[in-house]
Amino acid sequence: MLAGHYRVLGTSRRQVASLPPGVEQVPLEKALDAPVVFLTVAISAMPGVLRTIAPLLKPGTVVVDTCSVKVYPVRQMKELLPDSVDIIASHPMFGPDSAREREYPLPIILWPVRNRQGRYDELRTTFEGLGLRIVEMSPEAHDQEAAFTQGVTHLVGRVLRAMDLEPSDIGTLGYRRLLQVMDQTCNDPLELFRDLQRFNPSTREMREAFSRAFCQVENLLTPDDRAVPDQVAPDQAPPGKEDSSGGGDPPWNGRS
């Protein structure tokens, strides 16, 4: 997305075989020469990455994280990055699947953590020019809302995968959409699911609410609803199939 408008340098511990168009892989030191540095690393990897890059960053550099949780990485960046660099918290609320489906305008969360150079407004304008919908939200508000949107989606997707659900010739539209949720969430690394649950302080509340809601729905069923009868009881037999041995009218035999 940015590569069509800016020079984009990427770095990785391994050689990436297939890079997006317009992206150039370079050594870490060269990538950190850029005026704006985006961190696209796992949430759990943030402390180690920040300790590595902190002594290499030039004064005035803007560091932008893209983690799916916000309170934890913001705290780590404020603690581990030098005061001479600015910090912007971001969370693009879309991935490759959403981008391919052209679900525009795609939303992105932005929050100025440290904005001494005044680059936040410039970055915001850049994203707006790319057609993104800017949502300004504090890290605390983000994590609370994300737990009950993104967090619960990933939880449901993993639960569905654990049920070994498969496509069906008689699957309804609703069922097919459930499979889409399962496939989309489970296509992400398991590390992301674990990090979402571990590092968002509100996901425990979400999981507890999910468990309570499941129990509430389960309790809507009576003991008879939960029972699996071996056969249909006579008083529940379909019309016209009553047992004639009890003195009732015999079943119709097709003759008048």
Coordinates of C-alpha atoms in Angstrom, one line a residue:
M1 CA 0.0 0.0 0.0
L2 CA 2.7 2.5 1.0
A3 CA 5.1 1.2 -1.7
G4 CA 3.2 2.9 -4.4
H5 CA 4.0 6.3 -2.8
Y6 CA 7.2 5.9 -0.8
R7 CA 10.4 4.0 -0.8
V8 CA 9.8 1.0 1.4
L9 CA 12.6 -0.9 3.0
G10 CA 12.1 -4.1 4.9
T11 CA 14.3 -6.2 7.1
S12 CA 14.1 -9.7 8.4
R13 CA 16.3 -12.3 10.1
R14 CA 15.8 -14.5 7.0
Q15 CA 15.9 -13.9 3.3
V16 CA 12.3 -13.4 2.1
A17 CA 11.8 -15.1 -1.2
S18 CA 8.7 -13.2 -2.3
L19 CA 8.4 -9.6 -1.4
P20 CA 5.4 -7.3 -2.1
P21 CA 5.9 -5.1 -5.2
G22 CA 8.0 -2.1 -4.4
V23 CA 9.5 -3.4 -1.1
E24 CA 13.3 -3.9 -0.9
Q25 CA 14.9 -6.1 1.7
V26 CA 17.9 -4.5 3.4
P27 CA 20.1 -5.0 6.5
L28 CA 18.6 -3.9 9.8
E29 CA 20.9 -0.9 10.1
K30 CA 19.9 0.5 6.7
A31 CA 16.2 0.0 7.4
L32 CA 16.5 2.0 10.7
D33 CA 17.9 4.9 8.7
A34 CA 14.4 5.6 7.5
P35 CA 12.6 8.6 9.0
V36 CA 9.6 6.4 9.9
V37 CA 10.1 2.8 11.1
F38 CA 7.1 0.4 11.2
L39 CA 7.4 -2.5 13.6
T40 CA 5.5 -5.6 12.2
V41 CA 6.6 -8.2 14.7
A42 CA 4.7 -10.6 17.0
I43 CA 3.4 -9.0 20.2
S44 CA 5.5 -11.3 22.4
A45 CA 8.6 -10.4 20.4
M46 CA 8.3 -6.6 21.0
P47 CA 10.6 -6.3 24.1
G48 CA 13.5 -8.1 22.4
V49 CA 13.1 -6.2 19.1
L50 CA 12.9 -2.8 20.9
R51 CA 16.1 -3.6 22.9
T52 CA 17.8 -4.4 19.6
I53 CA 16.8 -1.3 17.7
A54 CA 16.9 1.2 20.5
P55 CA 20.7 2.0 20.2
L56 CA 20.5 2.2 16.4
L57 CA 17.7 4.7 16.0
K58 CA 18.5 8.2 15.0
P59 CA 17.1 11.2 17.0
G60 CA 13.8 12.3 15.4
T61 CA 12.9 8.9 14.0
V62 CA 9.2 8.0 14.3
V63 CA 8.5 4.5 15.4
V64 CA 5.1 3.0 14.6
D65 CA 4.0 -0.3 16.0
T66 CA 1.3 -2.3 14.3
C67 CA 0.4 -4.8 17.1
S68 CA -3.1 -6.2 17.6
V69 CA -3.1 -5.1 21.2
K70 CA -2.1 -1.6 22.3
V71 CA -1.5 -1.2 26.0
Y72 CA 1.3 -3.7 26.2
P73 CA 3.4 -2.5 23.2
V74 CA 2.9 1.2 24.0
R75 CA 4.2 0.6 27.6
Q76 CA 7.2 -1.3 26.2
M77 CA 8.0 1.4 23.6
K78 CA 7.9 4.1 26.2
E79 CA 10.2 2.2 28.5
L80 CA 12.7 0.8 26.0
L81 CA 13.0 3.4 23.2
P82 CA 15.1 6.6 23.7
D83 CA 13.4 9.9 24.4
S84 CA 14.8 11.3 21.2
V85 CA 12.4 9.3 19.0
D86 CA 8.7 9.8 18.6
I87 CA 6.1 6.9 19.0
I88 CA 2.8 6.3 17.3
A89 CA 0.6 3.4 18.2
S90 CA -1.3 1.9 15.3
H91 CA -3.4 -1.2 14.5
P92 CA -4.6 -1.7 10.9
M93 CA -8.0 -3.4 11.4
F94 CA -7.6 -5.5 8.3
G95 CA -5.3 -8.1 6.8
P96 CA -4.5 -9.4 3.4
D97 CA -8.0 -11.1 3.1
S98 CA -9.9 -7.9 3.8
A99 CA -7.6 -5.9 1.5
R100 CA -8.2 -8.4 -1.4
E101 CA -11.9 -8.2 -0.9
R102 CA -11.8 -4.4 -1.2
E103 CA -13.8 -3.8 1.9
Y104 CA -13.1 -0.1 1.8
P105 CA -12.7 2.2 3.6
L106 CA -10.4 0.0 5.6
P107 CA -10.1 1.2 9.2
I108 CA -6.8 1.8 11.0
I109 CA -6.4 2.8 14.7
L110 CA -4.0 5.6 15.4
W111 CA -2.8 7.2 18.6
P112 CA 0.0 9.7 19.2
V113 CA 2.1 8.4 22.1
R114 CA 5.0 10.8 21.7
N115 CA 4.7 13.5 19.0
R116 CA 7.5 16.0 19.6
Q117 CA 8.4 16.2 15.9
G118 CA 4.8 16.8 14.8
R119 CA 4.9 13.9 12.4
Y120 CA 1.6 12.3 13.6
D121 CA -0.6 14.6 11.5
E122 CA 1.6 14.0 8.5
L123 CA 1.2 10.2 8.9
R124 CA -2.6 10.6 9.5
T125 CA -2.9 12.6 6.3
T126 CA -0.9 10.0 4.4
F127 CA -3.2 7.1 5.5
E128 CA -6.3 9.2 4.6
G129 CA -4.8 9.8 1.2
L130 CA -4.5 6.0 0.8
G131 CA -8.3 5.7 1.4
L132 CA -8.0 4.4 5.0
R133 CA -10.6 5.4 7.7
I134 CA -8.7 6.9 10.6
V135 CA -10.0 5.9 14.1
E136 CA -8.3 7.7 17.0
M137 CA -8.5 5.6 20.1
S138 CA -6.5 5.4 23.2
P139 CA -4.6 2.1 23.9
E140 CA -6.9 1.3 26.8
A141 CA -10.1 1.9 24.9
H142 CA -8.7 -0.1 22.0
D143 CA -8.0 -3.2 24.0
Q144 CA -11.3 -3.1 25.7
E145 CA -13.2 -2.9 22.4
A146 CA -10.8 -5.2 20.5
A147 CA -11.3 -8.0 23.1
F148 CA -15.0 -8.2 22.2
T149 CA -14.5 -7.8 18.5
Q150 CA -11.2 -9.3 17.2
G151 CA -10.5 -11.3 20.3
V152 CA -13.9 -13.1 20.3
T153 CA -13.7 -13.7 16.6
H154 CA -10.4 -15.5 17.0
L155 CA -11.7 -17.5 19.9
V156 CA -14.8 -18.6 18.0
G157 CA -12.7 -19.5 15.0
R158 CA -10.4 -21.7 17.1
V159 CA -13.4 -23.4 18.8
L160 CA -14.9 -24.2 15.4
R161 CA -11.6 -25.6 14.2
A162 CA -11.4 -27.8 17.4
M163 CA -14.8 -29.2 16.4
D164 CA -13.3 -30.4 13.0
L165 CA -16.1 -28.7 11.0
E166 CA -15.9 -29.4 7.3
P167 CA -17.8 -28.1 4.2
S168 CA -21.1 -29.8 3.5
D169 CA -23.2 -30.1 0.4
I170 CA -26.2 -29.1 2.5
G171 CA -24.4 -26.3 4.4
T172 CA -26.5 -23.2 4.7
L173 CA -25.2 -19.7 4.0
G174 CA -24.8 -19.2 7.8
Y175 CA -22.8 -22.4 8.1
R176 CA -20.5 -21.4 5.2
R177 CA -19.9 -18.0 6.8
L178 CA -18.9 -19.8 10.0
L179 CA -16.4 -21.8 8.0
Q180 CA -15.1 -18.6 6.6
V181 CA -14.5 -17.2 10.1
M182 CA -12.8 -20.5 11.1
D183 CA -10.5 -20.5 8.0
Q184 CA -9.7 -16.8 8.2
T185 CA -8.7 -16.9 11.9
C186 CA -6.9 -20.2 11.8
N187 CA -5.0 -19.1 8.8
D188 CA -3.1 -16.8 11.2
P189 CA -0.3 -18.2 13.3
L190 CA -1.3 -19.8 16.6
E191 CA 1.2 -17.4 18.1
L192 CA -1.2 -14.5 17.2
F193 CA -4.1 -16.2 18.9
R194 CA -2.1 -16.8 22.1
D195 CA -0.7 -13.3 22.1
L196 CA -4.2 -11.8 21.7
Q197 CA -5.4 -13.7 24.7
R198 CA -2.3 -13.2 26.8
F199 CA -1.4 -9.5 26.2
N200 CA -4.8 -7.9 26.0
P201 CA -5.9 -7.2 29.6
S202 CA -9.6 -7.4 28.5
T203 CA -9.6 -10.8 26.8
R204 CA -9.9 -12.7 30.1
E205 CA -13.1 -10.8 30.7
M206 CA -14.3 -11.7 27.2
R207 CA -13.6 -15.4 27.6
E208 CA -15.4 -15.4 30.9
A209 CA -18.4 -13.7 29.3
F210 CA -18.3 -16.2 26.4
S211 CA -18.3 -19.1 28.9
R212 CA -21.2 -17.6 30.9
A213 CA -23.2 -17.0 27.7
F214 CA -22.7 -20.5 26.5
C215 CA -23.9 -21.9 29.8
Q216 CA -27.0 -19.6 29.6
V217 CA -27.8 -20.9 26.2
E218 CA -27.2 -24.5 27.3
N219 CA -29.6 -23.9 30.3
L220 CA -32.4 -23.0 27.9
L221 CA -32.6 -26.7 27.2
T222 CA -34.7 -28.9 29.5
P223 CA -33.5 -32.4 30.5
D224 CA -35.9 -33.7 27.9
D225 CA -34.3 -31.5 25.3
R226 CA -30.9 -32.8 26.1
A227 CA -31.9 -36.5 26.1
V228 CA -31.3 -38.6 23.0
P229 CA -34.2 -41.1 22.8
D230 CA -33.5 -44.5 21.4
Q231 CA -36.9 -44.5 19.7
V232 CA -39.8 -42.2 19.4
A233 CA -42.3 -42.6 22.2
P234 CA -45.8 -43.6 21.2
D235 CA -47.3 -40.3 22.3
Q236 CA -44.7 -38.5 20.1
A237 CA -45.3 -40.7 17.0
P238 CA -46.1 -38.8 13.8
P239 CA -49.8 -38.5 12.9
G240 CA -51.2 -41.7 11.3
K241 CA -48.5 -43.9 12.9
E242 CA -50.2 -44.6 16.3
D243 CA -49.9 -48.1 17.7
S244 CA -53.3 -49.8 17.1
S245 CA -52.8 -52.3 19.8
G246 CA -54.0 -50.0 22.5
G247 CA -57.6 -50.0 21.3
G248 CA -57.5 -46.9 19.2
D249 CA -58.4 -46.7 15.6
P250 CA -56.3 -48.9 13.3
P251 CA -54.0 -47.2 10.9
W252 CA -55.5 -46.4 7.5
N253 CA -54.8 -49.2 5.1
G254 CA -55.4 -47.3 1.9
R255 CA -58.8 -49.0 1.2
S256 CA -62.3 -47.5 1.7

